Structures are given as structure tokens and as C-alpha cells.
GROMACS .gro file of C-alpha atoms in nm:
model
  357
    1MET     CA    1  -5.928  -4.006   3.509
    2ALA     CA    2  -5.697  -4.278   3.386
    3ASP     CA    3  -5.329  -4.231   3.432
    4ALA     CA    4  -5.157  -4.092   3.122
    5LYS     CA    5  -4.902  -4.312   2.962
    6VAL     CA    6  -4.557  -4.153   2.934
    7ILE     CA    7  -4.388  -4.204   2.601
    8PRO     CA    8  -4.007  -4.190   2.625
    9PHE     CA    9  -3.823  -3.990   2.356
   10ASP     CA   10  -3.500  -4.194   2.372
   11ASP     CA   11  -3.257  -3.903   2.391
   12ASP     CA   12  -3.020  -4.117   2.588
   13ARG     CA   13  -2.870  -4.409   2.399
   14SER     CA   14  -2.707  -4.551   2.707
   15ARG     CA   15  -3.025  -4.674   2.877
   16GLY     CA   16  -3.067  -5.038   2.975
   17SER     CA   17  -3.169  -5.317   2.740
   18ALA     CA   18  -3.502  -5.367   2.919
   19GLN     CA   19  -3.614  -5.015   2.830
   20ARG     CA   20  -3.510  -5.062   2.465
   21THR     CA   21  -3.710  -5.390   2.454
   22SER     CA   22  -4.024  -5.229   2.588
   23ARG     CA   23  -4.002  -4.950   2.333
   24ARG     CA   24  -3.963  -5.193   2.047
   25ARG     CA   25  -4.280  -5.378   2.159
   26SER     CA   26  -4.490  -5.065   2.126
   27ALA     CA   27  -4.659  -5.007   1.794
   28PRO     CA   28  -4.434  -4.813   1.559
   29ARG     CA   29  -4.557  -4.487   1.426
   30ARG     CA   30  -4.458  -4.311   1.110
   31LYS     CA   31  -4.287  -3.977   1.095
   32GLY     CA   32  -4.550  -3.706   1.110
   33ASP     CA   33  -4.818  -3.902   1.295
   34PRO     CA   34  -4.942  -3.702   1.594
   35VAL     CA   35  -4.894  -3.841   1.939
   36ALA     CA   36  -5.182  -3.777   2.171
   37GLY     CA   37  -5.108  -3.555   2.461
   38VAL     CA   38  -4.752  -3.478   2.355
   39LYS     CA   39  -4.631  -3.161   2.194
   40ALA     CA   40  -4.372  -3.164   1.922
   41LEU     CA   41  -4.029  -3.070   2.040
   42PRO     CA   42  -3.883  -2.744   1.914
   43GLY     CA   43  -3.663  -2.796   1.615
   44GLN     CA   44  -3.838  -3.114   1.494
   45GLN     CA   45  -3.910  -3.109   1.122
   46ASP     CA   46  -4.172  -3.280   0.915
   47GLY     CA   47  -3.931  -3.384   0.645
   48PRO     CA   48  -3.764  -3.724   0.614
   49PRO     CA   49  -3.511  -3.808   0.888
   50GLN     CA   50  -3.150  -3.748   0.812
   51GLY     CA   51  -2.938  -4.055   0.814
   52GLY     CA   52  -3.239  -4.294   0.763
   53PRO     CA   53  -3.377  -4.548   1.011
   54GLN     CA   54  -3.155  -4.789   1.194
   55GLN     CA   55  -3.126  -5.149   1.089
   56GLY     CA   56  -3.394  -5.385   1.207
   57GLY     CA   57  -3.683  -5.150   1.123
   58ASP     CA   58  -3.627  -4.920   1.421
   59PRO     CA   59  -3.797  -4.592   1.322
   60ARG     CA   60  -3.589  -4.383   1.554
   61VAL     CA   61  -3.376  -4.117   1.388
   62THR     CA   62  -3.006  -4.160   1.438
   63PRO     CA   63  -2.863  -3.833   1.572
   64PRO     CA   64  -2.573  -3.693   1.369
   65GLU     CA   65  -2.228  -3.780   1.483
   66PRO     CA   66  -2.069  -3.500   1.686
   67SER     CA   67  -1.826  -3.288   1.491
   68GLY     CA   68  -1.465  -3.243   1.580
   69ARG     CA   69  -1.540  -2.919   1.756
   70GLU     CA   70  -1.806  -3.083   1.974
   71GLN     CA   71  -1.567  -3.359   2.069
   72GLY     CA   72  -1.327  -3.108   2.222
   73PRO     CA   73  -0.970  -3.029   2.125
   74GLU     CA   74  -0.774  -3.315   1.979
   75PRO     CA   75  -0.449  -3.409   2.147
   76ARG     CA   76  -0.146  -3.255   1.988
   77SER     CA   77   0.030  -3.501   1.768
   78GLY     CA   78   0.348  -3.303   1.716
   79GLY     CA   79   0.293  -3.291   1.338
   80GLY     CA   80   0.429  -2.937   1.319
   81TRP     CA   81   0.759  -3.043   1.470
   82ASP     CA   82   0.770  -3.344   1.243
   83ARG     CA   83   0.734  -3.122   0.939
   84ARG     CA   84   1.001  -2.887   1.066
   85VAL     CA   85   1.245  -3.169   1.128
   86ALA     CA   86   1.172  -3.320   0.788
   87GLY     CA   87   1.217  -2.983   0.619
   88GLY     CA   88   1.542  -2.921   0.804
   89LEU     CA   89   1.679  -3.261   0.704
   90ALA     CA   90   1.578  -3.204   0.343
   91PHE     CA   91   1.746  -2.863   0.348
   92LEU     CA   92   2.063  -3.014   0.494
   93ARG     CA   93   2.063  -3.289   0.232
   94ARG     CA   94   2.038  -3.033  -0.050
   95ARG     CA   95   2.326  -2.833   0.097
   96LEU     CA   96   2.545  -3.142   0.125
   97THR     CA   97   2.465  -3.272  -0.223
   98GLY     CA   98   2.481  -2.931  -0.392
   99GLU     CA   99   2.119  -2.947  -0.513
  100TYR     CA  100   2.053  -2.577  -0.474
  101GLU     CA  101   2.066  -2.281  -0.709
  102VAL     CA  102   2.261  -1.956  -0.703
  103ASP     CA  103   2.255  -1.684  -0.964
  104ASP     CA  104   2.557  -1.533  -1.135
  105PHE     CA  105   2.594  -1.285  -0.848
  106GLY     CA  106   2.618  -1.567  -0.594
  107TYR     CA  107   2.270  -1.508  -0.451
  108ASP     CA  108   2.131  -1.814  -0.271
  109GLU     CA  109   1.760  -1.756  -0.219
  110GLU     CA  110   1.698  -2.073  -0.019
  111LEU     CA  111   1.983  -2.006   0.223
  112THR     CA  112   1.869  -1.646   0.263
  113ASP     CA  113   1.509  -1.742   0.342
  114GLN     CA  114   1.581  -2.042   0.563
  115VAL     CA  115   1.892  -1.929   0.753
  116LEU     CA  116   2.001  -1.567   0.711
  117MET     CA  117   1.655  -1.413   0.750
  118SER     CA  118   1.589  -1.635   1.049
  119LEU     CA  119   1.907  -1.508   1.215
  120LEU     CA  120   1.823  -1.142   1.150
  121ARG     CA  121   1.454  -1.163   1.240
  122PRO     CA  122   1.497  -1.166   1.622
  123PHE     CA  123   1.695  -0.839   1.601
  124TYR     CA  124   1.433  -0.694   1.368
  125GLU     CA  125   1.127  -0.797   1.571
  126LYS     CA  126   1.243  -0.811   1.932
  127TYR     CA  127   1.557  -0.604   1.971
  128PHE     CA  128   1.501  -0.302   1.745
  129ARG     CA  129   1.121  -0.351   1.720
  130VAL     CA  130   1.114  -0.210   1.370
  131GLU     CA  131   0.798  -0.033   1.259
  132VAL     CA  132   0.744  -0.020   0.882
  133LYS     CA  133   0.543   0.244   0.700
  134GLY     CA  134   0.461   0.291   0.333
  135ILE     CA  135   0.538  -0.064   0.222
  136GLU     CA  136   0.264  -0.024  -0.040
  137ASN     CA  137   0.490   0.223  -0.223
  138ILE     CA  138   0.720  -0.061  -0.329
  139PRO     CA  139   0.601  -0.205  -0.663
  140ALA     CA  140   0.451  -0.554  -0.664
  141ASP     CA  141   0.679  -0.659  -0.949
  142GLY     CA  142   0.943  -0.520  -1.180
  143GLY     CA  143   1.262  -0.337  -1.103
  144ALA     CA  144   1.279  -0.050  -0.856
  145LEU     CA  145   1.561   0.140  -0.684
  146ILE     CA  146   1.520   0.199  -0.310
  147VAL     CA  147   1.738   0.489  -0.189
  148ALA     CA  148   1.788   0.523   0.187
  149ASN     CA  149   1.988   0.721   0.440
  150HIS     CA  150   2.288   0.547   0.597
  151SER     CA  151   2.388   0.564   0.965
  152GLY     CA  152   2.478   0.368   1.276
  153THR     CA  153   2.858   0.311   1.258
  154LEU     CA  154   2.793  -0.049   1.147
  155PRO     CA  155   2.568  -0.117   0.846
  156LEU     CA  156   2.283  -0.279   1.036
  157ASP     CA  157   2.035  -0.040   0.877
  158GLY     CA  158   2.074  -0.207   0.539
  159LEU     CA  159   2.011  -0.552   0.686
  160MET     CA  160   1.702  -0.435   0.876
  161MET     CA  161   1.570  -0.274   0.557
  162GLN     CA  162   1.618  -0.604   0.376
  163VAL     CA  163   1.414  -0.790   0.640
  164ALA     CA  164   1.148  -0.516   0.637
  165VAL     CA  165   1.090  -0.551   0.264
  166HIS     CA  166   1.087  -0.932   0.268
  167ASP     CA  167   0.859  -0.975   0.570
  168ASN     CA  168   0.614  -0.690   0.507
  169HIS     CA  169   0.573  -0.675   0.131
  170PRO     CA  170   0.261  -0.864   0.016
  171HIS     CA  171   0.469  -1.052  -0.241
  172GLY     CA  172   0.765  -1.117  -0.012
  173ARG     CA  173   1.010  -0.945  -0.242
  174HIS     CA  174   1.385  -0.969  -0.189
  175LEU     CA  175   1.602  -0.657  -0.166
  176ARG     CA  176   1.942  -0.671  -0.335
  177LEU     CA  177   2.173  -0.420  -0.166
  178LEU     CA  178   2.467  -0.246  -0.332
  179ALA     CA  179   2.761  -0.266  -0.090
  180ALA     CA  180   3.102  -0.101  -0.070
  181ASP     CA  181   3.427  -0.270  -0.174
  182LEU     CA  182   3.526  -0.322   0.190
  183VAL     CA  183   3.238  -0.564   0.245
  184PHE     CA  184   3.374  -0.799  -0.022
  185MET     CA  185   3.728  -0.781   0.111
  186LEU     CA  186   3.642  -0.920   0.454
  187PRO     CA  187   3.659  -1.296   0.508
  188VAL     CA  188   3.329  -1.470   0.587
  189ILE     CA  189   3.141  -1.139   0.547
  190ASN     CA  190   3.221  -1.149   0.177
  191GLU     CA  191   3.065  -1.493   0.130
  192LEU     CA  192   2.758  -1.415   0.343
  193ALA     CA  193   2.697  -1.090   0.157
  194ARG     CA  194   2.703  -1.271  -0.177
  195LYS     CA  195   2.472  -1.543  -0.050
  196ALA     CA  196   2.227  -1.280   0.080
  197GLY     CA  197   2.203  -1.119  -0.264
  198HIS     CA  198   2.426  -0.817  -0.213
  199THR     CA  199   2.665  -0.706  -0.484
  200LEU     CA  200   2.927  -0.443  -0.555
  201ALA     CA  201   2.805  -0.084  -0.569
  202CYS     CA  202   2.870  -0.024  -0.937
  203ALA     CA  203   2.643   0.091  -1.218
  204GLU     CA  204   2.689  -0.225  -1.427
  205ASP     CA  205   2.568  -0.463  -1.156
  206ALA     CA  206   2.283  -0.234  -1.059
  207GLU     CA  207   2.161  -0.209  -1.418
  208ARG     CA  208   2.168  -0.585  -1.465
  209LEU     CA  209   1.962  -0.641  -1.151
  210LEU     CA  210   1.708  -0.373  -1.240
  211GLU     CA  211   1.668  -0.508  -1.591
  212ARG     CA  212   1.588  -0.848  -1.440
  213GLY     CA  213   1.307  -0.690  -1.239
  214GLU     CA  214   1.485  -0.700  -0.902
  215LEU     CA  215   1.450  -0.462  -0.609
  216VAL     CA  216   1.783  -0.286  -0.562
  217GLY     CA  217   1.879  -0.093  -0.250
  218VAL     CA  218   2.142   0.179  -0.237
  219MET     CA  219   2.264   0.417   0.033
  220PRO     CA  220   2.438   0.702  -0.150
  221GLU     CA  221   2.592   0.857   0.162
  222GLY     CA  222   2.832   0.565   0.191
  223PHE     CA  223   3.099   0.586   0.461
  224LYS     CA  224   3.032   0.958   0.502
  225GLY     CA  225   2.689   0.875   0.639
  226ILE     CA  226   2.760   0.566   0.844
  227GLY     CA  227   3.077   0.713   0.996
  228LYS     CA  228   2.955   1.062   1.078
  229PRO     CA  229   2.974   1.184   1.440
  230PHE     CA  230   2.674   1.164   1.669
  231SER     CA  231   2.646   1.543   1.672
  232GLU     CA  232   2.547   1.533   1.302
  233ARG     CA  233   2.287   1.261   1.339
  234TYR     CA  234   2.000   1.265   1.091
  235LYS     CA  235   2.172   1.527   0.877
  236LEU     CA  236   2.213   1.377   0.533
  237GLN     CA  237   2.556   1.390   0.376
  238ARG     CA  238   2.622   1.446   0.008
  239PHE     CA  239   2.466   1.189  -0.225
  240GLY     CA  240   2.772   1.150  -0.443
  241ARG     CA  241   2.753   1.240  -0.813
  242GLY     CA  242   2.405   1.098  -0.865
  243GLY     CA  243   2.510   0.770  -1.018
  244PHE     CA  244   2.202   0.593  -0.883
  245VAL     CA  245   1.978   0.839  -1.070
  246SER     CA  246   2.161   0.765  -1.395
  247THR     CA  247   2.110   0.392  -1.340
  248ALA     CA  248   1.738   0.440  -1.275
  249LEU     CA  249   1.701   0.654  -1.589
  250ARG     CA  250   1.874   0.397  -1.809
  251THR     CA  251   1.646   0.117  -1.692
  252GLY     CA  252   1.329   0.323  -1.648
  253SER     CA  253   1.299   0.203  -1.289
  254PRO     CA  254   1.114   0.408  -1.024
  255ILE     CA  255   1.310   0.553  -0.732
  256VAL     CA  256   1.161   0.482  -0.388
  257PRO     CA  257   1.298   0.711  -0.112
  258CYS     CA  258   1.343   0.541   0.225
  259SER     CA  259   1.393   0.705   0.564
  260ILE     CA  260   1.534   0.510   0.861
  261VAL     CA  261   1.506   0.645   1.215
  262GLY     CA  262   1.666   0.471   1.512
  263ALA     CA  263   1.993   0.352   1.362
  264GLU     CA  264   2.184   0.669   1.449
  265GLU     CA  265   2.169   0.593   1.823
  266ILE     CA  266   2.278   0.227   1.829
  267TYR     CA  267   2.647   0.330   1.838
  268PRO     CA  268   2.672   0.699   1.935
  269MET     CA  269   3.001   0.788   1.769
  270ILE     CA  270   3.171   1.055   1.980
  271GLY     CA  271   3.516   1.020   1.829
  272ASN     CA  272   3.721   0.876   1.544
  273ALA     CA  273   4.072   0.734   1.586
  274LYS     CA  274   4.189   0.826   1.236
  275THR     CA  275   4.548   0.712   1.283
  276LEU     CA  276   4.440   0.369   1.399
  277ALA     CA  277   4.189   0.354   1.113
  278ARG     CA  278   4.467   0.417   0.858
  279VAL     CA  279   4.682   0.146   1.015
  280LEU     CA  280   4.396  -0.103   0.997
  281GLY     CA  281   4.297   0.007   0.647
  282ILE     CA  282   3.941   0.099   0.736
  283PRO     CA  283   3.755   0.426   0.674
  284TYR     CA  284   3.718   0.513   1.043
  285PHE     CA  285   3.769   0.366   1.388
  286PRO     CA  286   3.467   0.459   1.602
  287ILE     CA  287   3.486   0.565   1.963
  288THR     CA  288   3.157   0.541   2.148
  289PRO     CA  289   3.060   0.570   2.516
  290THR     CA  290   3.102   0.192   2.544
  291PHE     CA  291   3.361   0.102   2.278
  292PRO     CA  292   3.648   0.027   2.311
  293TRP     CA  293   3.626   0.085   2.688
  294LEU     CA  294   3.412  -0.222   2.758
  295GLY     CA  295   3.586  -0.448   2.510
  296PRO     CA  296   3.360  -0.687   2.317
  297LEU     CA  297   3.066  -0.587   2.536
  298GLY     CA  298   3.098  -0.235   2.399
  299ALA     CA  299   3.024  -0.366   2.050
  300VAL     CA  300   2.668  -0.458   2.151
  301PRO     CA  301   2.430  -0.206   1.987
  302LEU     CA  302   2.186  -0.011   2.200
  303PRO     CA  303   1.824  -0.139   2.175
  304THR     CA  304   1.673   0.165   2.009
  305LYS     CA  305   1.325   0.175   1.855
  306TRP     CA  306   1.338   0.187   1.474
  307THR     CA  307   1.103   0.320   1.209
  308ILE     CA  308   1.150   0.253   0.837
  309GLN     CA  309   0.933   0.455   0.603
  310PHE     CA  310   0.914   0.407   0.227
  311GLY     CA  311   0.806   0.719   0.044
  312GLU     CA  312   0.611   0.764  -0.276
  313PRO     CA  313   0.804   0.642  -0.581
  314ILE     CA  314   0.955   0.888  -0.826
  315PRO     CA  315   0.893   0.761  -1.182
  316THR     CA  316   1.170   0.773  -1.441
  317ASP     CA  317   1.015   0.589  -1.733
  318GLY     CA  318   0.886   0.913  -1.884
  319TYR     CA  319   1.233   1.045  -1.966
  320PRO     CA  320   1.404   0.980  -2.302
  321PRO     CA  321   1.705   0.742  -2.312
  322GLU     CA  322   1.952   1.028  -2.348
  323ALA     CA  323   1.830   1.178  -2.019
  324ALA     CA  324   2.081   0.960  -1.834
  325GLU     CA  325   2.359   1.175  -1.979
  326ASP     CA  326   2.203   1.506  -1.877
  327PRO     CA  327   2.398   1.631  -1.571
  328MET     CA  328   2.140   1.894  -1.478
  329LEU     CA  329   1.857   1.642  -1.479
  330MET     CA  330   2.057   1.401  -1.267
  331PHE     CA  331   2.143   1.677  -1.021
  332ASN     CA  332   1.777   1.784  -0.992
  333LEU     CA  333   1.650   1.429  -0.939
  334THR     CA  334   1.927   1.356  -0.688
  335ASP     CA  335   1.839   1.668  -0.494
  336GLN     CA  336   1.469   1.579  -0.507
  337VAL     CA  337   1.532   1.234  -0.360
  338ARG     CA  338   1.764   1.373  -0.093
  339GLU     CA  339   1.520   1.644   0.013
  340GLN     CA  340   1.233   1.397   0.032
  341ILE     CA  341   1.432   1.165   0.259
  342GLN     CA  342   1.549   1.453   0.478
  343HIS     CA  343   1.196   1.589   0.516
  344SER     CA  344   1.067   1.243   0.613
  345LEU     CA  345   1.345   1.206   0.872
  346TYR     CA  346   1.252   1.531   1.041
  347LYS     CA  347   0.885   1.439   1.037
  348LEU     CA  348   0.952   1.097   1.192
  349LEU     CA  349   1.174   1.250   1.459
  350VAL     CA  350   0.896   1.488   1.561
  351GLN     CA  351   0.652   1.199   1.589
  352ARG     CA  352   0.892   0.978   1.788
  353ARG     CA  353   0.813   0.956   2.158
  354SER     CA  354   1.148   0.819   2.273
  355VAL     CA  355   1.474   0.680   2.139
  356PHE     CA  356   1.410   0.346   2.308
  357PHE     CA  357   1.029   0.322   2.313
   0.00000   0.00000   0.00000
């Protein structure tokens, strides 16, 4: 039997020129013509070749160029850092030239997003490891009043709630907190609070923000809640005269109860130097196991594990306009909000495994 002639399939483009010459001398065959003694390779199709024949009448099909994935990972070009540097320089230029906007409350959205939130986020994510529940209960748009418990000796709970809303809400909404007069009497703190969107805790400012469709946060316990002793932790204090309910009724905004667990233990307040507090003109002077005994080091909060839960909203748009002047209705709604927050606090405490984990 005569020796069979082997027909090369040319799956290697890098072969020598002599082999390519010998193949070109052989009689060309059209696509679809059978080759004696050779089976068709799996995956070959009868249709026209993709990419067409090469120049010079070579009938061989040009294999497709390898995709980016087949070529392996591309070397990092540092484009991300370039964009960050360019964005930072553009931000700095706008700050220096005054090409940024603030509203009539002093709120600077760009500064809040780019700087203030970035400074608070490591405490939120790494230090307190905040877990957020019920974020879907915050409306996607329109005004709403978020009412939360207040604790922790220093008002870090309000700041963590602000980050929780901004970073977890699907629409990245901003929370405008109502703060006490003392906040706006302190140097530096006053300016930062205004820039972050906070305003004075008064009905007029709250109504204006709600009518604009803003999210407004309020902590009705005030100094009674944040300055209470550690022995009364997670026991809600009186919610004032229900002014926040009246504001919600006037604007028809829903009330979203919020429960915060973990803030009570960051500064366990075991005493209050009232005489020193009166001399300094502050509501209380806290004494904790570490402050003032360790000096500035004692002011470092303990790294407790936080949980922030937003409850189901309480609608107010079904009440008539004169309902805001009804003291019994305001008392009932205030008590309803307070009881809902207290019940959620107890439930979260039962579910908590540890103060720090």
C-alpha cells in the first residue's frame, strides 16, 4: 500500500517559510470540499469563513484575534489614581475660587460628600462596625422626619445615623439633623455643623426643610438622653412636649422611628460633676472609668458594636390641618413613637451577642 500523504492543518503560524511555500504549491481546495482520508475537525462549520481569506489568494481562514481576556491581565496603568488626583485638584480649585453652592442654611453638599463623610466613614465601618436594618422604611423621595433615641455622652450617634442613611439608602439621601443651641455656640463645630446640613432644633427650620422634601433627623430626648447615667442606659427619657409631631402634622410628613444600640457604652457615664459643668456653661461634665483620669486618652470612645434600625413609618398626611393644634393627638402620637423605639431597643438588646462583637 502506498504511503498516505499527510496534509498539514496550519494551526501554527510560526512555522518556517519552507513549509508555507510547500503548502502554497499544493492545489487549493474550496471550503466544503472533502479531503480524502481526513476527518473534519470538531467545531468546523460549512458556512463561509469569518474574516475572509488572506491576501494573495490564500484560502486559509484567519483565526480571530484573541480577546483581552485571552491575552491575560493588562498591566495597571494607574488611571484610577490619576482620576482621583484630578478630582481632588478640581475640588480644591472650586474651594479656592468659591465655585461651590450652599443653601440658605449653610449646607455644603459637595464638602459633606467629599470630605466630612470620608472622615466619618472609617469610624462607621471599621471602629463601630455599624449594622443597619430597615433602610427600606425611609422614603425614596419627599420629606420625612426620622426620630431616634439619644445617648453616648457625646453626640456621635447622630453622626453615625447620618452616614448610615447616606451610604445605605438606594438613593443616597442626606439627613439634616436638628441640633441644640450649644452646637452652634462652639467655634469650629458651629461651622462644620452648618456645612454638614445640620440646623437649629426649632419648628420653623424643621418645617422649611420638610416642605423642601428633605430628610430631617431629631432626637427628642436632648441632653436628658445623651447625659443620662450608665445605670439608666437604653431607658428612654421624656420626649419633650411633642413639638416634632406638630411639625410632621403641619407638613404631612411621615415619622420614621429609629433605634440605636451600641452608643450607650462608648462613654459609660458613672458620674456628673455638676458644679464644674455650671462653671463651664455646659449641661453636664461626664465622669467615666477613663475620663478625666487618663487625660486626652480617656476621651477615646470604646469600640462597641452598633446597630441602627429604622422602623415602619407612621403616616401623618391623613390628618386635617388643624390636627397640629390638638394636644391630645400630639400626645398620643408622641407616645406611639416613643413606645415603638423603646420596644425596638429591647428587642435589639436581646438579639445582641456582645457589646463589642
